[in-house]
CSV table of C-alpha atoms and ligand atoms in Angstrom, one decimal:
chain,number,residue,atom,x,y,z
A,2,MET,CA,71.4,130.4,124.0
A,3,ALA,CA,74.1,128.6,126.1
A,4,ALA,CA,71.8,125.4,126.8
A,5,SER,CA,71.7,124.8,122.7
A,6,LYS,CA,75.4,124.8,122.5
A,7,CYS,CA,77.8,122.2,121.9
A,8,SER,CA,75.4,119.7,120.3
A,9,ARG,CA,76.8,116.6,118.7
A,10,LEU,CA,76.4,116.7,114.8
A,11,SER,CA,74.6,113.6,113.5
A,12,GLY,CA,71.7,112.3,111.4
A,13,GLU,CA,69.2,114.9,110.6
A,14,LEU,CA,71.0,117.7,112.8
A,15,SER,CA,74.2,117.1,110.6
A,16,ARG,CA,71.9,117.0,107.2
A,17,ARG,CA,70.1,120.7,108.1
A,18,PHE,CA,73.6,122.0,109.2
A,19,LEU,CA,75.2,121.4,106.0
A,20,ALA,CA,72.1,122.6,103.9
A,21,SER,CA,72.7,125.8,106.0
A,22,VAL,CA,76.5,126.4,105.3
A,23,ASP,CA,77.9,127.7,102.1
A,24,THR,CA,81.4,128.5,103.3
A,25,VAL,CA,83.6,126.1,105.6
A,26,LEU,CA,86.7,127.5,107.5
A,27,PHE,CA,89.1,124.9,108.2
A,28,ASP,CA,91.8,124.9,110.8
A,29,CYS,CA,94.5,122.4,109.3
A,30,ASP,CA,96.7,120.6,112.3
A,31,GLY,CA,94.6,118.5,114.3
A,32,VAL,CA,91.6,118.8,112.1
A,33,LEU,CA,92.7,117.9,108.6
A,34,TRP,CA,96.1,116.0,109.5
A,35,ARG,CA,98.5,115.3,112.5
A,36,GLY,CA,101.9,116.0,111.5
A,37,ASP,CA,102.0,114.3,108.0
A,38,GLU,CA,99.1,112.1,108.3
A,39,ALA,CA,95.7,113.1,106.9
A,40,VAL,CA,92.9,112.4,109.3
A,41,PRO,CA,91.2,109.3,107.9
A,42,GLY,CA,88.0,110.7,105.6
A,43,ALA,CA,89.0,114.3,105.7
A,44,PRO,CA,90.4,114.6,102.0
A,45,GLU,CA,87.0,113.0,101.0
A,46,LEU,CA,84.9,115.2,103.1
A,47,ILE,CA,86.8,118.4,101.7
A,48,ASN,CA,86.7,117.3,98.0
A,49,GLU,CA,83.0,116.3,98.3
A,50,LEU,CA,82.1,119.7,99.8
A,51,LYS,CA,83.9,121.0,96.9
A,52,ARG,CA,81.8,118.9,94.6
A,53,GLN,CA,78.7,120.1,96.1
A,54,GLY,CA,79.8,124.0,95.2
A,55,LYS,CA,80.6,125.0,99.0
A,56,ARG,CA,83.7,127.2,99.4
A,57,VAL,CA,86.6,125.8,101.5
A,58,PHE,CA,89.4,128.1,103.0
A,59,TYR,CA,92.2,126.8,105.3
A,60,LEU,CA,92.8,128.9,108.2
A,61,THR,CA,96.0,128.1,110.2
A,62,ASN,CA,98.2,129.7,112.8
A,63,ASN,CA,101.2,127.8,111.5
A,64,SER,CA,103.9,130.1,110.0
A,65,THR,CA,106.3,127.6,108.8
A,66,LYS,CA,104.8,127.5,105.5
A,67,THR,CA,103.7,129.8,102.5
A,68,ARG,CA,100.5,129.8,100.8
A,69,VAL,CA,102.2,127.5,97.9
A,70,MET,CA,103.7,125.3,100.6
A,71,TYR,CA,100.3,124.5,102.2
A,72,ALA,CA,98.5,123.9,99.0
A,73,ASP,CA,101.3,121.4,98.1
A,74,LYS,CA,100.8,119.7,101.5
A,75,LEU,CA,97.2,119.5,101.1
A,76,GLY,CA,97.6,118.1,97.6
A,77,ARG,CA,99.9,115.3,98.6
A,78,LEU,CA,97.7,114.4,101.3
A,79,GLY,CA,94.7,114.1,98.9
A,80,PHE,CA,92.8,117.4,99.6
A,81,ARG,CA,91.7,119.4,96.5
A,82,ALA,CA,93.4,122.9,97.3
A,83,ALA,CA,94.4,126.0,95.7
A,84,ALA,CA,97.2,128.6,97.2
A,85,GLU,CA,94.5,131.1,97.1
A,86,GLU,CA,92.3,129.2,99.6
A,87,VAL,CA,95.0,129.0,102.2
A,88,PHE,CA,95.2,132.0,105.0
A,89,GLY,CA,98.3,131.0,107.0
A,90,THR,CA,100.1,133.4,109.4
A,91,ALA,CA,103.1,133.7,107.2
A,92,TYR,CA,101.0,135.2,104.5
A,93,CYS,CA,98.5,137.3,106.8
A,94,THR,CA,101.4,138.8,108.6
A,95,ALA,CA,102.9,140.2,105.0
A,96,VAL,CA,99.4,141.1,104.2
A,97,TYR,CA,99.0,143.1,107.6
A,98,LEU,CA,102.2,145.1,107.0
A,99,ARG,CA,101.6,145.9,103.3
A,100,ASP,CA,97.7,146.7,103.6
A,101,ILE,CA,96.9,147.4,107.1
A,102,VAL,CA,99.7,149.6,108.6
A,103,GLN,CA,101.0,150.4,104.9
A,104,PHE,CA,104.6,149.7,106.2
A,105,ARG,CA,107.6,151.6,105.0
A,106,GLY,CA,111.0,150.2,106.5
A,107,LYS,CA,112.8,147.1,106.9
A,108,VAL,CA,111.7,143.9,109.1
A,109,TYR,CA,113.9,142.4,111.7
A,110,LEU,CA,112.7,138.9,111.5
A,111,ILE,CA,112.6,136.0,113.9
A,112,GLY,CA,111.2,133.5,111.6
A,113,GLY,CA,111.8,130.9,108.9
A,114,ARG,CA,111.7,130.5,105.2
A,115,ALA,CA,108.3,130.6,104.8
A,116,LEU,CA,107.8,134.0,106.4
A,117,SER,CA,110.8,135.3,104.6
A,118,GLN,CA,109.2,134.2,101.4
A,119,GLU,CA,106.0,135.9,102.1
A,120,LEU,CA,107.6,139.1,103.1
A,121,GLU,CA,109.5,139.1,100.0
A,122,GLY,CA,106.3,138.4,98.2
A,123,ALA,CA,104.6,141.5,99.6
A,124,GLY,CA,107.7,143.7,98.6
A,125,ILE,CA,108.8,144.0,102.4
A,126,PRO,CA,112.6,144.0,103.2
A,127,HIS,CA,113.9,142.1,106.1
A,128,LEU,CA,116.7,140.9,107.7
A,129,GLY,CA,117.4,138.3,110.5
A,130,PRO,CA,116.5,134.6,109.0
A,131,GLY,CA,119.0,131.8,109.7
A,132,PRO,CA,121.3,131.1,112.4
A,133,ASP,CA,123.0,133.9,114.3
A,134,PRO,CA,126.4,132.5,115.8
A,135,VAL,CA,127.4,134.2,119.3
A,136,THR,CA,130.2,136.7,119.2
A,137,GLY,CA,131.3,139.3,121.7
A,138,GLY,CA,129.8,139.8,125.1
A,139,PHE,CA,127.3,141.8,127.2
A,140,SER,CA,128.5,145.4,126.3
A,141,ASP,CA,128.9,144.3,122.6
A,142,TRP,CA,125.1,143.2,122.7
A,143,ALA,CA,123.9,146.0,124.4
A,144,GLY,CA,125.5,148.3,121.5
A,145,VAL,CA,125.2,146.6,118.3
A,146,ALA,CA,125.1,148.3,115.0
A,147,LYS,CA,121.3,148.6,114.4
A,148,ASP,CA,120.0,149.2,111.0
A,149,PRO,CA,118.1,152.5,111.1
A,150,ASP,CA,115.6,151.3,108.5
A,151,VAL,CA,114.2,148.4,110.6
A,152,LYS,CA,110.7,149.5,111.7
A,153,ALA,CA,109.2,146.4,112.8
A,154,VAL,CA,110.1,143.2,114.5
A,155,VAL,CA,108.0,140.2,113.5
A,156,VAL,CA,108.2,136.9,115.4
A,157,GLY,CA,107.1,133.4,113.9
A,158,PHE,CA,108.3,130.1,114.4
A,159,ASP,CA,112.4,130.0,114.1
A,160,GLU,CA,114.1,126.9,114.6
A,161,HIS,CA,117.1,129.0,114.9
A,162,PHE,CA,115.9,131.2,117.5
A,163,SER,CA,118.5,132.1,120.0
A,164,TYR,CA,120.0,134.5,122.8
A,165,MET,CA,121.5,136.7,119.7
A,166,LYS,CA,118.1,136.9,118.0
A,167,LEU,CA,116.5,138.1,121.5
A,168,ASN,CA,118.8,140.8,121.8
A,169,TRP,CA,118.4,142.3,118.3
A,170,ALA,CA,114.8,142.3,118.9
A,171,LEU,CA,115.1,143.8,122.2
A,172,GLN,CA,117.7,146.5,120.8
A,173,TYR,CA,115.1,147.3,117.9
A,174,LEU,CA,111.7,147.4,120.4
A,175,GLN,CA,113.5,149.8,122.8
A,176,ASP,CA,112.2,152.4,120.0
A,177,PRO,CA,108.5,152.8,121.0
A,178,SER,CA,107.9,153.4,117.4
A,179,CYS,CA,109.1,150.2,116.3
A,180,LEU,CA,106.3,147.7,115.4
A,181,PHE,CA,106.0,144.5,117.2
A,182,ILE,CA,103.9,141.7,115.6
A,183,ALA,CA,103.7,138.0,116.5
A,184,THR,CA,102.4,135.6,113.9
A,185,ASN,CA,100.6,133.5,116.6
A,186,THR,CA,101.0,132.4,120.6
A,187,ASP,CA,100.2,128.7,120.3
A,188,THR,CA,102.5,127.1,123.1
A,189,ARG,CA,103.0,123.9,121.2
A,190,LEU,CA,103.0,122.4,117.9
A,191,PRO,CA,101.2,119.0,118.1
A,192,LEU,CA,102.6,116.1,116.1
A,193,GLU,CA,101.4,112.4,115.4
A,194,GLY,CA,100.8,109.9,118.3
A,195,GLY,CA,100.4,112.8,121.0
A,196,ARG,CA,103.8,114.1,120.6
A,197,ALA,CA,104.6,117.8,120.6
A,198,VAL,CA,107.5,120.4,120.2
A,199,PRO,CA,107.5,124.0,121.6
A,200,GLY,CA,105.4,126.3,119.4
A,201,THR,CA,105.8,129.9,118.3
A,202,GLY,CA,104.1,131.4,121.5
A,203,CYS,CA,107.1,130.2,123.6
A,204,LEU,CA,109.2,132.5,121.4
A,205,VAL,CA,107.0,135.3,121.4
A,206,ARG,CA,106.5,135.6,125.1
A,207,SER,CA,110.4,135.5,125.4
A,208,VAL,CA,110.6,138.7,123.3
A,209,GLU,CA,107.8,140.2,125.2
A,210,THR,CA,109.4,139.5,128.5
A,211,ALA,CA,113.0,141.0,127.2
A,212,ALA,CA,111.1,144.3,125.4
A,213,HIS,CA,108.7,144.8,128.4
A,214,ARG,CA,105.8,145.1,125.3
A,215,LYS,CA,103.2,143.0,124.1
A,216,ALA,CA,103.1,141.9,120.5
A,217,GLN,CA,100.4,142.5,118.0
A,218,VAL,CA,99.2,139.0,117.1
A,219,ILE,CA,98.1,137.9,113.8
A,220,GLY,CA,96.9,134.4,114.3
A,221,LYS,CA,93.7,133.3,116.0
A,222,PRO,CA,92.0,134.1,118.0
A,223,SER,CA,92.5,137.3,116.7
A,224,SER,CA,90.1,138.0,113.9
A,225,PHE,CA,92.7,139.1,111.6
A,226,ILE,CA,93.0,135.9,109.3
A,227,TYR,CA,89.1,135.9,109.0
A,228,ASP,CA,89.1,139.4,108.0
A,229,CYS,CA,91.5,138.7,105.4
A,230,VAL,CA,89.3,136.0,103.9
A,231,VAL,CA,86.4,138.3,104.0
A,232,LYS,CA,88.4,141.1,102.0
A,233,GLU,CA,89.9,138.8,99.5
A,234,CYS,CA,87.0,136.2,98.9
A,235,GLY,CA,83.9,137.7,100.7
A,236,LEU,CA,81.5,135.6,102.4
A,237,GLU,CA,78.0,135.5,104.0
A,238,PRO,CA,78.8,135.3,107.9
A,239,SER,CA,75.2,133.3,108.4
A,240,ARG,CA,76.2,130.6,106.2
A,241,THR,CA,79.6,130.2,107.2
A,242,VAL,CA,81.2,128.0,109.9
A,243,MET,CA,84.6,127.7,111.9
A,244,VAL,CA,86.0,124.1,112.0
A,245,GLY,CA,88.7,123.5,114.6
A,246,ASP,CA,90.4,121.5,117.1
A,247,ARG,CA,91.4,124.4,119.8
A,248,LEU,CA,88.7,126.2,121.9
A,249,ASP,CA,91.0,129.0,122.7
A,250,THR,CA,92.0,129.8,119.2
A,251,ASP,CA,89.6,128.5,116.7
A,252,ILE,CA,86.3,128.4,118.4
A,253,GLN,CA,87.1,131.8,120.4
A,254,MET,CA,87.8,133.2,116.8
A,255,GLY,CA,84.6,132.0,115.2
A,256,SER,CA,82.7,133.3,118.4
A,257,THR,CA,84.3,136.8,118.1
A,258,CYS,CA,83.6,136.8,114.4
A,259,GLY,CA,79.9,136.1,114.9
A,260,ILE,CA,80.0,132.8,112.7
A,261,ARG,CA,78.9,129.2,113.9
A,262,THR,CA,81.5,126.9,115.3
A,263,LEU,CA,82.3,123.4,115.1
A,264,LEU,CA,84.9,121.5,117.2
A,265,THR,CA,86.4,118.1,116.1
A,266,LEU,CA,87.9,116.0,118.7
A,267,THR,CA,91.0,114.5,116.7
A,268,GLY,CA,93.2,117.4,118.0
A,269,PHE,CA,94.1,119.5,120.9
A,270,SER,CA,90.8,120.2,122.9
A,271,SER,CA,88.5,117.6,124.5
A,272,LEU,CA,84.7,117.5,125.0
A,273,GLU,CA,85.4,117.8,128.7
A,274,ASP,CA,87.2,121.1,128.1
A,275,ALA,CA,84.2,122.6,126.2
A,276,LYS,CA,81.7,121.3,128.8
A,277,SER,CA,83.8,123.1,131.6
A,278,HIS,CA,83.9,126.3,129.6
A,279,GLN,CA,80.1,126.0,129.3
A,280,GLU,CA,79.8,125.4,133.0
A,281,ASN,CA,81.9,128.5,133.8
A,282,GLY,CA,80.1,130.7,131.5
A,283,SER,CA,83.2,131.2,129.1
A,284,TYR,CA,80.3,130.7,126.2
A,285,SER,CA,83.0,132.2,123.7
A,286,MET,CA,84.9,128.8,124.1
A,287,VAL,CA,82.0,126.6,123.7
A,288,PRO,CA,81.4,125.4,120.2
A,289,ASP,CA,77.9,125.4,118.9
A,290,TYR,CA,78.4,121.8,117.6
A,291,TYR,CA,81.1,119.0,117.8
A,292,VAL,CA,81.9,115.8,115.9
A,293,ASP,CA,84.5,113.1,116.9
A,294,SER,CA,85.8,113.6,113.4
A,295,VAL,CA,85.2,115.7,110.4
A,296,ALA,CA,84.8,112.6,108.7
A,297,ASP,CA,81.8,112.2,110.5
A,298,LEU,CA,80.0,114.8,108.3
A,299,LEU,CA,80.6,112.5,105.1
A,300,PRO,CA,77.2,110.4,105.2
A,301,ALA,CA,75.1,113.5,105.9
A,302,LEU,CA,76.8,115.3,102.9
A,303,SER,CA,76.5,112.2,100.6
A,304,GLU,CA,72.7,112.4,101.4
A,305,GLN,CA,72.6,116.0,100.4
A,306,ASP,CA,73.3,115.4,97.0
A,307,HIS,CA,70.1,113.0,96.3
B,418,MG,MG1,94.9,122.9,115.1
């Protein structure tokens, strides 16, 4: 099995592969766009997949946008997309709390506007978003007046992350019954031109370090986002593929879920990374296939139609 992995998709192999797929799960950053620029040819690919009746879903670890904000961005960059096709960690965190743990209580949120809106949409009260200015000193911080209704701490991307917020999280998480949930653990957020900024993983590690606890992670490589797609939309695993740019999140999740995987080289991971996992026997991080860009699938897809 291992020897047949990591094949370049082109020509006849590409045509056979596309004919065997009904549902395509796409990561977004590094796959469909970089920062605010679409990967050339990616919108045409998505729109053609849909025109041919294939189902497309967007699975992203990024917690800075709601489903609606994602659908807006996709539309602006030329992709046909509906909010119901977007499974981001802001939305999936709210689903996890509402449907999986049937959460009753308030959330202390380290996160931004999108997470706040998705929690609101799920009817989950929360506090914490926005700046938290420094007041008092050590003994005030250790004795802050906690809200007794807070039963969970959620950590997502928060540009206002601070020592004050870290302290609130610690004070709540000292109660072992307080849930501890992280949207994702990506260490960096990649931007155009190879630039990057610190990702949510940096904030999560910081809270974990303070709390002496490990967060329950919603994002890839956890299978929870995939489970949300299955539950809400249904899919046939043998006719589904996960397309991503990261081996440790996208490809690992696809392997865990038992679906085929396709690495695209427009983002984070390289072909050398994949080969080195293959050599080390870490097969769950070796994709079944790879392409230089998702746009490489367009010629084979266009021929399907004839
Ligand atoms: Mg990505």
